[in-house]
Amino acid sequence: MAASLSTPLDVHHTVQKSDKRRPVFFTKPQRTHRAVKFSVCCSSLKSPSKSQNVPDSPNPKTPSLSEQLKPLSTTTLSPSKNDQIHLLSKPKSTWVNPTKPKRSVLSLQRHKRSAYSYNPQIRELKLFAQKLNDCDNSEEAFLAALNEIPQQPTRENALLILNSLKFWQKTYLFFNWIKTQNLFPMETIFYNVTMKSLRFGRQFQLIEELANEMVSNEIKLDNITYSTIITCAKRCNRFDKAIEWFERMYKTGLMPDEVTYSAILDVYAKLGKVEEVLSLYERGVATGWKPDAITFSVLGKMFGEAGDYDGIRLGKPGLARSLFDEMIESGLTPDEKTLTALIKIYGKARWAKDALELWERMRENRWPMDFILYNTLLNMCADIGLVEEAEKLFEHMKQSENCKPDSYSYTAMLNIYGSGRKVDKAMDLFEEMPEQGVEINVMGFTCLIQCLGKARRIDDLVRVFDVSVGRGVKLDDRLCGCLLSVVALCETSEDVDKVIACLQQANPKLVAFVKLIEDEKTDFQIIKEEFRTVIRDTAVDARRPFCNCLIDICRNRNLHVRAHELLYLGTLYGLYPGLHNKTGNEWNLDVRSLSIGAAQTALEEWIGTLEKTVQRKEELPELFLAQTGTGTHKFSQGLAAAFATHLEKFAAPFRQSEERAGYFVATKEDLVSWVQARMHPSVTA
DNA sequence: GTAGGGTTAG
């Protein structure tokens, strides 16, 4: 640790609490609502004495970024197992020793661009570039067209043509042609322009080859080169490569500027490495960096996505809001993309008040709106349950010139009507879409089928399903999960058969599994094996919903043993991470991501475990918690209420917590005497 | 798109 303290990228100066001589210089923003403002972090810091401390040569002793970040990523950021850490531990303070100013992590100067000079041949060259663009994509055709070049190009003319080519294949051919002509030395800018074009074609391998060629030929890689490489790797989902090149840049002694820096922040954000992003962000701010709107978007988006809002992880909408406020105070006007990121966060967090206030500010200040922002507002309405507001906005879009509703807009409206059980309005939209020239896709069908299922309009559901099949829509796992949830809802065997017939077309293996679990004679080992196969073949985001629905189906058919088996298997295969949380003081059953039937099953299972623990006289914590969430979603399915009913059925001594919303609590004392009474009813009778 | 960074759905 000590050795790494002097390196530019040591971002974790957390010291022991006993080291009280060191003043707290700044703390990490709290991960709660109304988080500490970021300006507090930066304004209280003096600029380091050397803000531009750029080493001249690669420093082999410098640990790589990933090495430095390793302790964090392996201790607090590994998935599933450590999710609770974020929930239960308070944010750590970051301690800074002011007598040892840290070295910069980024250059405050942006890369300077070369100025364009007037080119009298511009028309002629543009025409020629157009010819190159129009010719066939083959190498032969391109080289033939190249032969008609008016004259051997100068450096400036070659750059102009290189910049005017539309397809990466041609840019690449032209770049290689210039090289063979040996007219002038190949400078960085030629590589940069070519790489940008290759990035459009997502040709990361070619970009990397060019970068290595630059290194071999001792052509300087600058910030533009690195940011292009990094963002191309990112777009090609090669996050490992993005980080690798970022580290290589530091090792050569080149400081990233804010563009490269925000690009790498986005890489870490996309990897879900929130703590690393915050550390890098704070290090940047501490050395005098004032993040711009794009960085705010990157961070805001990350805070919004840090939580899945299904109840497993904790989002950080408060941080996003603080950042946004800070950005406005600093005098920046948010653009469409920043607003989109923020509106999405408020929607997912179900922060209705903040969402509506922001929407109001957008209108008052006439902040820029675009198509995506309109659609994001509609989705926010769906998340929060703002039916009327969405309808108004949707109408507004219809009357607009440039923002007519598209498939995103219609899907959002179908989602709203589906969740709000406005089945007739949903069907009206379904009829209206072809008239407006908008094709309904699998997501729209899923919303509509869900809506019809909840309304028990099974014949309409079958009709809509048949339309989707007729249109050749690819029926995916989420649509199957939706059909499966309708199977669980159906009250008559006729209805069940109708929906099962649909599901049979979409996913026959799933239907076979439903039949298997419904047969009480099926052996558990067979269930286990088949469950594994079904889940393995299911898209990750549909796995838990499948298991929830299967459990609900069993409970509705009084197959309680089977329901318990399925919950066990779901837990075994990792579909319910963080369901049981045990600390020294309390046991917590977190059922927020479970369906009602699955939550009831989990409660019964929990009580069974308690009974065994009491029987064995093992140690128990003082407090027991069951977390259902508050169901603040306007369209929520009433998990908390159903859970409360189930607790009453057992006369279990849990009461709804007044201090902690969305929790049921019981003390050890009450619970133990209740369990003992259940086990020995004759003694207490 | 005129050498580099950030936006939408079930």
XYZ file of C-alpha atoms (C1' of nucleotides) in Angstrom:
695
model
C 0.000 0.000 0.000
C 2.675 2.445 1.018
C 4.576 1.998 -2.197
C 1.553 2.765 -4.300
C 0.686 5.975 -2.493
C 2.920 8.061 -4.673
C 1.638 6.782 -7.980
C -0.645 8.986 -9.980
C -3.499 6.566 -10.020
C -3.592 5.454 -6.475
C -7.182 6.201 -5.885
C -7.784 4.593 -2.540
C -6.131 6.514 0.215
C -8.210 4.914 2.855
C -6.267 4.752 6.077
C -6.934 3.126 9.384
C -9.390 4.903 11.602
C -6.759 5.079 14.323
C -4.691 7.432 12.231
C -6.433 10.495 13.543
C -3.606 12.901 12.932
C -4.589 13.122 9.333
C -7.348 15.616 8.758
C -10.286 14.557 6.693
C -9.949 16.502 3.542
C -12.900 15.194 1.757
C -15.293 12.361 2.109
C -16.961 10.363 -0.528
C -20.442 11.583 -1.226
C -23.001 9.776 0.847
C -24.882 7.145 -1.019
C -28.200 8.501 0.111
C -30.714 11.064 -0.966
C -29.498 14.600 -1.191
C -25.930 13.478 -1.248
C -23.096 15.739 -0.319
C -22.392 18.089 -3.128
C -19.429 17.385 -5.246
C -18.312 20.979 -5.064
C -17.661 20.455 -1.408
C -15.162 17.839 -2.428
C -13.322 19.947 -4.914
C -13.581 23.520 -3.640
C -12.002 22.653 -0.309
C -8.950 21.269 -1.986
C -5.952 23.271 -2.873
C -4.517 22.631 -6.234
C -1.551 20.372 -6.022
C 1.776 22.086 -6.427
C 2.472 20.274 -9.656
C -0.643 19.876 -11.654
C 1.132 18.692 -14.731
C 3.373 16.042 -13.451
C 4.017 14.062 -16.575
C 6.770 11.496 -16.408
C 9.063 11.516 -19.369
C 9.475 7.816 -19.780
C 7.565 4.691 -18.929
C 7.899 3.893 -15.272
C 8.128 0.152 -14.836
C 7.444 0.491 -11.113
C 4.079 2.079 -11.707
C 1.447 -0.489 -10.881
C -1.105 -0.793 -13.605
C -4.534 0.648 -13.073
C -6.110 -2.766 -12.726
C -3.462 -3.791 -10.197
C -4.212 -0.725 -8.150
C -7.902 -1.256 -8.352
C -7.667 -4.959 -7.665
C -8.081 -4.799 -3.901
C -11.405 -3.064 -4.308
C -12.757 -5.093 -7.140
C -11.950 -8.369 -5.445
C -13.144 -7.385 -2.025
C -16.221 -5.301 -2.497
C -17.262 -5.636 -6.061
C -17.555 -9.304 -6.812
C -21.114 -10.056 -7.869
C -23.898 -11.602 -5.821
C -21.916 -12.567 -2.742
C -21.030 -9.029 -1.816
C -24.135 -7.209 -2.857
C -25.068 -6.913 0.783
C -21.912 -5.078 1.639
C -23.143 -2.018 -0.146
C -26.461 -2.213 1.602
C -25.163 -2.769 5.057
C -21.917 -0.883 5.349
C -21.609 2.833 5.589
C -19.625 4.507 2.857
C -15.969 4.681 3.670
C -14.259 7.993 4.041
C -11.438 8.844 1.757
C -8.560 10.344 3.658
C -6.106 12.602 2.061
C -2.859 13.767 3.445
C -2.593 17.450 2.458
C 1.125 17.549 3.053
C 1.574 15.122 0.193
C -0.196 16.535 -2.807
C -1.154 13.821 -5.212
C 0.057 13.720 -8.715
C -2.388 14.528 -11.427
C -4.389 11.809 -13.014
C -5.401 13.860 -15.977
C -4.204 16.794 -17.957
C -6.382 19.874 -17.670
C -5.365 20.947 -21.132
C -7.243 19.477 -24.030
C -5.322 18.281 -26.980
C -4.820 21.202 -29.361
C -6.059 20.647 -32.857
C -4.217 21.850 -35.858
C -5.893 24.700 -37.644
C -7.325 24.190 -41.064
C -5.866 26.262 -43.815
C -7.758 27.375 -46.870
C -7.492 24.882 -49.681
C -8.184 26.306 -53.155
C -8.594 22.822 -54.600
C -11.343 21.906 -52.181
C -14.130 21.569 -54.781
C -12.090 19.396 -57.041
C -10.968 17.200 -54.163
C -14.476 16.832 -52.777
C -15.687 15.727 -56.194
C -12.937 13.185 -56.395
C -13.728 11.891 -52.905
C -17.335 11.565 -54.015
C -16.227 9.399 -56.922
C -14.328 7.192 -54.531
C -17.373 6.960 -52.319
C -19.573 5.996 -55.249
C -17.377 3.290 -56.697
C -17.776 -0.374 -55.938
C -16.573 -1.537 -52.536
C -14.051 -3.970 -53.966
C -10.352 -3.230 -53.731
C -9.946 -3.428 -57.519
C -12.711 -0.928 -58.206
C -11.354 1.415 -55.572
C -7.781 1.326 -56.856
C -9.054 1.839 -60.414
C -10.940 4.938 -59.266
C -7.840 6.103 -57.423
C -5.888 6.098 -60.672
C -7.983 9.041 -61.783
C -6.638 11.209 -58.974
C -5.967 14.686 -60.471
C -2.450 14.897 -59.098
C -0.255 13.294 -56.468
C -1.869 14.473 -53.255
C -0.126 16.757 -50.832
C -0.383 16.066 -47.134
C -3.346 18.458 -46.812
C -5.149 17.070 -49.830
C -4.669 13.487 -48.709
C -6.118 14.383 -45.301
C -9.087 16.058 -46.895
C -9.875 13.003 -48.997
C -9.293 10.652 -46.080
C -11.781 12.665 -44.080
C -14.362 12.596 -46.849
C -14.603 8.835 -47.318
C -17.740 7.352 -45.885
C -17.060 3.646 -45.595
C -14.337 2.307 -43.368
C -13.231 -0.141 -46.046
C -12.407 2.728 -48.387
C -10.781 4.849 -45.709
C -8.592 1.902 -44.873
C -7.700 1.249 -48.521
C -6.907 4.904 -49.093
C -4.813 5.100 -45.941
C -2.778 2.076 -47.056
C -2.416 3.563 -50.518
C -1.039 6.826 -49.150
C 1.489 4.853 -47.149
C 2.747 3.015 -50.241
C 3.106 6.273 -52.163
C 5.776 7.568 -49.768
C 4.827 11.148 -50.493
C 5.251 12.483 -46.993
C 5.773 11.037 -43.521
C 2.710 9.459 -41.967
C 1.766 11.521 -38.982
C -0.495 10.771 -36.068
C -3.426 12.592 -37.603
C -3.586 10.142 -40.534
C -3.843 7.251 -38.136
C -6.436 9.081 -36.047
C -8.701 9.839 -38.975
C -8.448 6.263 -40.222
C -9.112 4.833 -36.797
C -12.207 6.922 -36.413
C -13.562 5.543 -39.643
C -12.678 2.002 -38.589
C -14.519 2.622 -35.366
C -17.703 3.243 -37.336
C -17.202 -0.221 -38.752
C -16.417 -1.600 -35.296
C -13.114 -2.912 -36.591
C -11.305 -3.089 -33.316
C -8.764 -5.596 -34.527
C -7.672 -3.342 -37.383
C -7.510 -0.368 -35.042
C -5.292 -2.285 -32.684
C -3.056 -3.332 -35.555
C -2.688 0.306 -36.571
C -1.928 1.314 -33.003
C 0.787 -1.299 -32.740
C 2.147 -0.153 -36.083
C 2.383 3.366 -34.684
C 4.342 2.088 -31.714
C 6.705 0.118 -33.991
C 7.225 3.069 -36.322
C 7.624 5.487 -33.427
C 4.682 7.574 -34.459
C 3.347 9.336 -31.389
C 0.001 8.153 -30.055
C -1.839 11.169 -28.656
C -5.026 11.589 -26.638
C -7.126 11.463 -29.759
C -5.576 8.142 -30.710
C -6.100 6.652 -27.273
C -9.662 7.875 -26.869
C -10.545 6.467 -30.282
C -9.003 3.093 -29.427
C -10.734 3.024 -26.047
C -14.168 3.949 -27.326
C -13.885 1.471 -30.191
C -12.985 -1.299 -27.752
C -15.942 -0.235 -25.643
C -18.346 -0.342 -28.564
C -17.038 -3.776 -29.485
C -17.544 -4.924 -25.881
C -13.815 -5.398 -25.471
C -13.665 -3.721 -22.083
C -10.481 -5.581 -21.261
C -8.818 -3.945 -24.253
C -10.191 -0.519 -23.340
C -8.587 -0.734 -19.929
C -5.408 -2.235 -21.344
C -4.888 0.719 -23.674
C -5.727 3.204 -20.968
C -3.018 1.656 -18.818
C -0.583 1.612 -21.715
C -1.113 5.323 -22.121
C -0.125 6.021 -18.510
C 2.859 3.737 -18.827
C 4.217 5.709 -21.751
C 3.925 8.814 -19.615
C 1.074 10.416 -21.492
C -1.604 12.003 -19.326
C -5.176 11.529 -20.427
C -7.129 14.690 -20.993
C -10.766 14.986 -20.004
C -12.061 13.338 -23.165
C -9.974 10.213 -22.702
C -10.698 10.331 -19.003
C -14.462 10.423 -19.381
C -14.240 7.657 -21.981
C -12.522 5.405 -19.478
C -14.959 6.429 -16.747
C -17.690 5.160 -19.027
C -15.835 1.867 -19.495
C -15.688 1.314 -15.739
C -19.289 2.432 -15.412
C -20.384 -0.081 -18.036
C -18.511 -2.782 -16.123
C -20.514 -1.825 -13.046
C -17.379 -0.778 -11.184
C -19.009 2.127 -9.405
C -16.434 2.509 -6.674
C -13.612 2.683 -9.194
C -15.440 5.336 -11.187
C -16.028 7.386 -8.063
C -12.385 7.088 -7.102
C -11.193 8.159 -10.518
C -13.726 10.947 -10.549
C -12.627 12.212 -7.166
C -8.976 12.016 -8.105
C -9.699 14.061 -11.189
C -11.709 16.647 -9.296
C -9.036 16.816 -6.596
C -6.485 17.863 -9.159
C -8.580 20.719 -10.428
C -10.700 19.124 -13.087
C -14.157 20.586 -13.642
C -16.212 17.847 -15.252
C -18.396 18.899 -18.149
C -21.881 17.850 -19.263
C -20.705 14.665 -20.902
C -19.005 13.470 -17.757
C -22.166 14.263 -15.849
C -24.083 12.083 -18.286
C -21.645 9.214 -17.860
C -21.794 9.410 -14.076
C -25.507 10.008 -13.955
C -26.198 7.059 -16.179
C -24.003 4.900 -14.004
C -25.756 5.930 -10.823
C -29.042 5.127 -12.459
C -27.922 1.701 -13.529
C -26.048 0.780 -10.399
C -29.265 -0.625 -9.069
C -31.627 -2.969 -10.810
C -34.457 -1.565 -8.687
C -35.852 -5.087 -8.444
C -34.725 -5.094 -4.905
C -31.352 -6.728 -5.100
C -29.000 -3.821 -5.392
C -29.153 -0.262 -4.217
C -29.294 2.443 -6.817
C -27.724 5.823 -6.418
C -30.301 8.226 -7.766
C -29.436 10.744 -5.058
C -25.911 11.067 -6.334
C -27.156 11.622 -9.848
C -29.447 14.357 -8.614
C -26.689 16.095 -6.686
C -24.439 15.970 -9.689
C -27.126 17.441 -11.854
C -27.852 20.269 -9.429
C -24.159 20.970 -9.276
C -23.932 21.038 -13.015
C -26.755 23.567 -13.300
C -25.219 25.730 -10.584
C -21.947 25.730 -12.442
C -23.757 27.387 -15.307
C -23.978 24.526 -17.765
C -27.154 23.998 -19.745
C -28.109 20.328 -19.830
C -28.560 18.865 -23.266
C -30.920 16.118 -24.445
C -28.616 13.300 -23.487
C -27.977 14.521 -19.973
C -31.684 15.012 -19.408
C -32.431 11.582 -20.839
C -30.027 9.968 -18.391
C -31.545 11.821 -15.456
C -35.188 11.258 -16.366
C -34.485 7.579 -16.772
C -32.934 7.442 -13.306
C -35.858 9.195 -11.646
C -38.262 6.858 -13.385
C -36.426 3.703 -12.393
C -36.068 4.999 -8.849
C -39.775 5.895 -8.904
C -38.982 9.395 -7.778
C -42.184 10.872 -9.082
C -41.716 14.276 -7.474
C -38.227 14.771 -8.840
C -39.189 13.473 -12.243
C -42.140 15.830 -12.533
C -40.172 18.794 -11.234
C -37.449 18.169 -13.754
C -39.995 17.831 -16.521
C -41.479 21.163 -15.447
C -38.039 22.789 -15.460
C -37.381 21.403 -18.903
C -40.470 23.153 -20.197
C -39.921 26.394 -18.281
C -36.326 26.744 -19.358
C -37.010 25.462 -22.860
C -34.210 23.006 -22.502
C -33.587 21.008 -25.657
C -35.826 18.032 -26.340
C -35.374 15.304 -28.854
C -37.015 12.101 -29.895
C -35.236 9.913 -27.398
C -35.963 12.274 -24.552
C -39.685 12.219 -25.387
C -39.669 8.440 -25.355
C -37.687 8.378 -22.127
C -40.281 10.655 -20.554
C -42.976 8.190 -21.625
C -41.031 5.334 -20.070
C -40.612 7.340 -16.907
C -44.404 7.773 -16.823
C -44.709 4.004 -17.203
C -42.287 3.414 -14.340
C -44.069 5.813 -12.040
C -47.612 5.170 -13.169
C -48.412 8.596 -14.606
C -51.136 7.616 -17.046
C -52.627 11.013 -17.797
C -49.292 12.744 -18.156
C -48.179 10.077 -20.587
C -51.356 10.413 -22.604
C -50.871 14.168 -22.878
C -47.281 13.778 -23.963
C -48.214 11.076 -26.450
C -50.850 13.335 -27.984
C -48.324 16.146 -28.089
C -45.945 13.907 -30.002
C -48.654 12.976 -32.480
C -49.256 16.627 -33.210
C -45.600 17.472 -33.519
C -43.776 17.683 -36.796
C -40.565 15.923 -35.956
C -41.337 13.696 -33.002
C -44.165 11.443 -34.165
C -44.611 8.384 -31.943
C -42.478 5.451 -33.028
C -42.311 1.876 -31.818
C -40.594 2.982 -28.599
C -43.403 5.434 -27.877
C -46.121 2.879 -28.588
C -44.403 0.229 -26.497
C -44.229 2.676 -23.606
C -47.945 3.427 -23.924
C -48.823 -0.263 -24.162
C -46.737 -0.808 -21.055
C -48.597 1.954 -19.230
C -52.008 0.633 -20.226
C -50.923 -2.920 -19.516
C -49.731 -2.129 -16.015
C -52.689 0.134 -15.341
C -55.173 -2.478 -16.571
C -56.621 -0.210 -19.204
C -57.173 -3.051 -21.559
C -59.498 -1.310 -24.012
C -57.111 1.570 -24.485
C -54.305 -0.877 -25.068
C -56.330 -2.661 -27.725
C -57.139 0.690 -29.361
C -53.421 1.378 -29.660
C -52.904 -2.077 -31.110
C -55.433 -1.247 -33.856
C -54.003 2.231 -34.347
C -50.376 1.243 -34.850
C -50.642 -0.116 -38.402
C -52.666 2.970 -39.365
C -49.782 5.125 -38.195
C -47.272 2.964 -39.983
C -45.654 1.750 -36.782
C -44.964 -1.942 -36.597
C -45.573 -3.640 -33.263
C -42.611 -5.682 -32.098
C -42.152 -8.418 -29.535
C -42.039 -5.908 -26.672
C -45.343 -4.378 -27.654
C -46.883 -7.830 -27.957
C -45.565 -8.756 -24.522
C -47.165 -5.689 -22.926
C -50.443 -6.339 -24.672
C -50.525 -10.035 -23.770
C -49.762 -9.177 -20.165
C -52.569 -6.638 -20.164
C -55.084 -9.083 -21.644
C -53.951 -11.827 -19.275
C -54.481 -9.676 -16.199
C -57.949 -8.810 -17.483
C -58.583 -12.556 -18.040
C -59.461 -11.819 -21.670
C -57.954 -15.071 -22.774
C -59.651 -15.294 -26.166
C -58.357 -11.864 -27.115
C -54.963 -12.879 -25.804
C -54.916 -15.932 -28.065
C -55.969 -13.779 -31.015
C -53.179 -11.270 -30.367
C -50.685 -14.071 -29.890
C -51.714 -15.594 -33.223
C -51.184 -12.218 -34.886
C -47.652 -12.101 -33.514
C -46.963 -15.589 -34.845
C -48.511 -14.653 -38.192
C -46.249 -11.614 -38.452
C -43.216 -13.760 -37.847
C -42.300 -12.004 -34.604
C -39.488 -13.825 -32.863
C -41.039 -15.020 -29.617
C -38.417 -14.551 -26.952
C -38.097 -15.700 -23.366
C -39.647 -12.631 -21.857
C -42.770 -13.139 -23.905
C -42.809 -16.777 -22.761
C -42.418 -15.616 -19.173
C -45.399 -13.352 -19.706
C -47.479 -16.285 -21.025
C -46.319 -18.392 -18.081
C -47.473 -15.703 -15.649
C -50.878 -15.770 -17.329
C -50.983 -19.558 -16.866
C -50.498 -18.907 -13.158
C -53.357 -16.389 -13.195
C -55.924 -18.490 -15.068
C -58.898 -19.592 -13.035
C -60.362 -22.281 -15.299
C -58.705 -25.258 -16.901
C -60.113 -24.174 -20.279
C -58.226 -20.910 -20.025
C -55.091 -22.676 -18.891
C -55.284 -24.983 -21.906
C -55.648 -22.032 -24.278
C -52.613 -20.227 -22.918
C -50.589 -23.436 -22.714
C -51.378 -23.991 -26.403
C -49.796 -20.602 -27.167
C -46.801 -21.386 -25.007
C -46.475 -24.727 -26.762
C -45.777 -22.863 -30.002
C -43.302 -20.529 -28.391
C -41.451 -22.846 -26.016
C -42.487 -26.539 -26.066
C -39.771 -27.525 -23.604
C -41.166 -25.137 -21.037
C -44.635 -26.649 -21.472
C -43.181 -30.130 -21.031
C -41.611 -28.954 -17.780
C -44.888 -27.478 -16.539
C -46.574 -30.840 -17.151
C -43.737 -32.574 -15.336
C -44.009 -30.470 -12.185
C -47.796 -30.741 -12.179
C -47.509 -34.516 -11.907
C -47.032 -35.198 -8.205
C -45.423 -38.527 -8.975
C -42.439 -36.993 -10.758
C -39.265 -37.716 -8.827
C -37.326 -34.743 -7.464
C -34.107 -35.802 -9.192
C -35.873 -35.614 -12.545
C -37.310 -32.222 -11.661
C -33.854 -31.042 -10.691
C -32.280 -32.214 -13.929
C -35.023 -30.814 -16.148
C -35.127 -27.525 -14.231
C -31.426 -27.116 -14.824
C -31.912 -27.696 -18.550
C -34.827 -25.282 -18.841
C -33.046 -22.524 -16.918
C -29.805 -23.074 -18.809
C -31.632 -22.517 -22.081
C -33.400 -19.383 -20.832
C -32.137 -15.821 -21.239
C -30.635 -14.602 -17.969
C -33.166 -11.831 -17.388
C -36.078 -14.241 -17.816
C -34.804 -16.947 -15.454
C -36.051 -15.571 -12.172
C -39.456 -14.651 -13.628
C -39.768 -18.211 -14.980
C -39.032 -19.685 -11.580
C -41.403 -17.260 -9.843
C -44.220 -18.195 -12.226
C -43.571 -21.924 -11.906
C -43.786 -21.618 -8.124
C -47.026 -19.632 -8.438
C -48.482 -22.293 -10.729
C -47.675 -24.991 -8.174
C -49.176 -23.063 -5.290
C -52.347 -22.336 -7.214
C -52.715 -26.070 -7.792
C -51.976 -26.920 -4.153
C -48.670 -28.511 -5.079
C -46.892 -27.022 -2.063
C -44.122 -29.581 -1.815
C -43.276 -28.923 -5.438
C -43.306 -25.171 -4.854
C -40.723 -25.626 -2.108
C -38.623 -27.823 -4.367
C -38.649 -25.174 -7.065
C -37.687 -22.409 -4.652
C -34.820 -24.607 -3.481
C -33.698 -25.199 -7.061
C -34.038 -21.517 -7.927
C -31.826 -20.670 -4.968
C -29.414 -23.459 -5.863
C -28.974 -22.105 -9.373
C -28.482 -18.543 -8.175
C -31.801 -17.034 -9.222
C -32.408 -15.512 -5.788
C -29.139 -13.986 -4.644
C -29.381 -12.220 -1.324
C -32.660 -13.850 -0.316
C -31.267 -14.684 3.127
C -29.038 -12.183 4.842
C -27.559 -12.976 8.197
C -25.524 -10.666 10.364
C -24.706 -11.040 14.021
C -27.656 -8.942 15.102
C -30.345 -9.781 12.602
C -31.618 -12.202 10.042
C -33.212 -10.686 7.015
C -35.439 -12.407 4.485
C -35.496 -10.216 1.388
C -38.393 -11.261 -0.841
C -38.574 -8.123 -2.971
C -37.704 -9.896 -6.193
C -40.073 -12.795 -5.569
C -43.614 -13.311 -6.788
C -46.334 -13.575 -4.167
C -46.344 -17.370 -4.296
C -42.577 -17.558 -4.164
C -42.475 -15.104 -1.246
C -45.008 -17.181 0.685
C -42.953 -20.296 -0.017
C -39.791 -18.551 1.132
C -41.510 -17.470 4.355
C -42.595 -21.036 5.090
C -39.094 -22.250 4.381
C -37.664 -19.629 6.716
C -40.024 -20.595 9.516
C -38.975 -24.221 9.029
C -35.338 -23.245 9.406
C -36.156 -21.267 12.545
C -37.908 -24.232 14.062
C -34.887 -26.415 13.477
C -32.583 -23.796 14.954
C -34.747 -23.472 18.054
C -34.942 -27.257 18.372
C -31.182 -27.543 18.215
C -30.891 -24.665 20.696
C -28.514 -22.876 18.385
C -27.806 -19.182 18.754
C -30.238 -16.726 17.242
C -29.953 -12.996 16.562
C -32.036 -10.450 18.447
C -33.993 -9.227 15.461
C -35.733 -10.852 12.491
C -36.684 -8.914 9.409
C -38.701 -9.762 6.353
C -38.327 -7.252 3.560
C -41.109 -6.961 1.003
C -40.480 -3.429 -0.180
C -43.149 -0.783 0.078
C -44.712 -1.419 -3.304
C -44.536 2.275 -4.096
C -45.053 1.510 -7.755
C -48.544 2.631 -8.580
C -49.125 -0.621 -10.429
C -47.435 -2.807 -7.837
C -48.840 -6.256 -7.363
C -49.341 -5.944 -3.640
C -46.551 -8.159 -2.419
C -46.498 -6.511 1.001
C -50.227 -6.990 1.542
C -50.152 -10.627 0.420
C -47.167 -11.257 2.646
C -48.961 -9.702 5.607
C -51.944 -11.975 5.010
C -49.680 -14.989 4.933
C -48.054 -13.941 8.219
C -51.503 -13.644 9.781
C -52.365 -17.118 8.612
C -49.496 -18.457 10.703
C -50.166 -15.965 13.480
C -46.470 -15.177 13.249
C -45.367 -12.347 15.574
C -44.120 -10.042 12.829
C -45.374 -6.499 12.677
C -44.936 -3.933 9.972
C -42.012 -1.733 10.946
C -42.727 1.929 11.500
C -39.107 2.975 11.333
C -38.158 0.934 8.318
C -40.618 1.133 5.472
C -41.168 -2.112 3.619
C -40.029 -4.317 6.498
C -41.786 -6.734 8.809
C -39.965 -7.221 12.109
C -40.041 -9.677 15.008
C -37.916 -9.980 18.116
C -36.094 -13.134 19.061
C -38.116 -13.481 22.224
C -41.497 -13.326 20.486
C -40.399 -15.528 17.657
C -38.911 -18.253 19.843
C -42.004 -18.537 22.011
C -44.164 -18.599 18.905
C -42.024 -21.345 17.348
C -42.088 -23.343 20.579
C -45.847 -23.063 20.729
C -46.093 -24.344 17.169
C -43.844 -27.283 17.897
C -45.522 -28.234 21.178
C -49.125 -27.064 20.909
C -50.219 -29.307 23.826
C -47.812 -27.660 26.282
C -49.153 -24.159 25.806
C -52.805 -25.177 25.299
C -18.758 12.348 -39.349
C -14.807 16.508 -41.090
C -8.809 13.603 -35.769
C -11.374 11.892 -29.768
C -15.883 11.262 -24.798
C -22.272 10.648 -22.941
C -29.023 9.345 -24.755
C -34.769 5.343 -25.321
C -38.558 0.147 -24.501
C -41.407 -5.282 -22.606
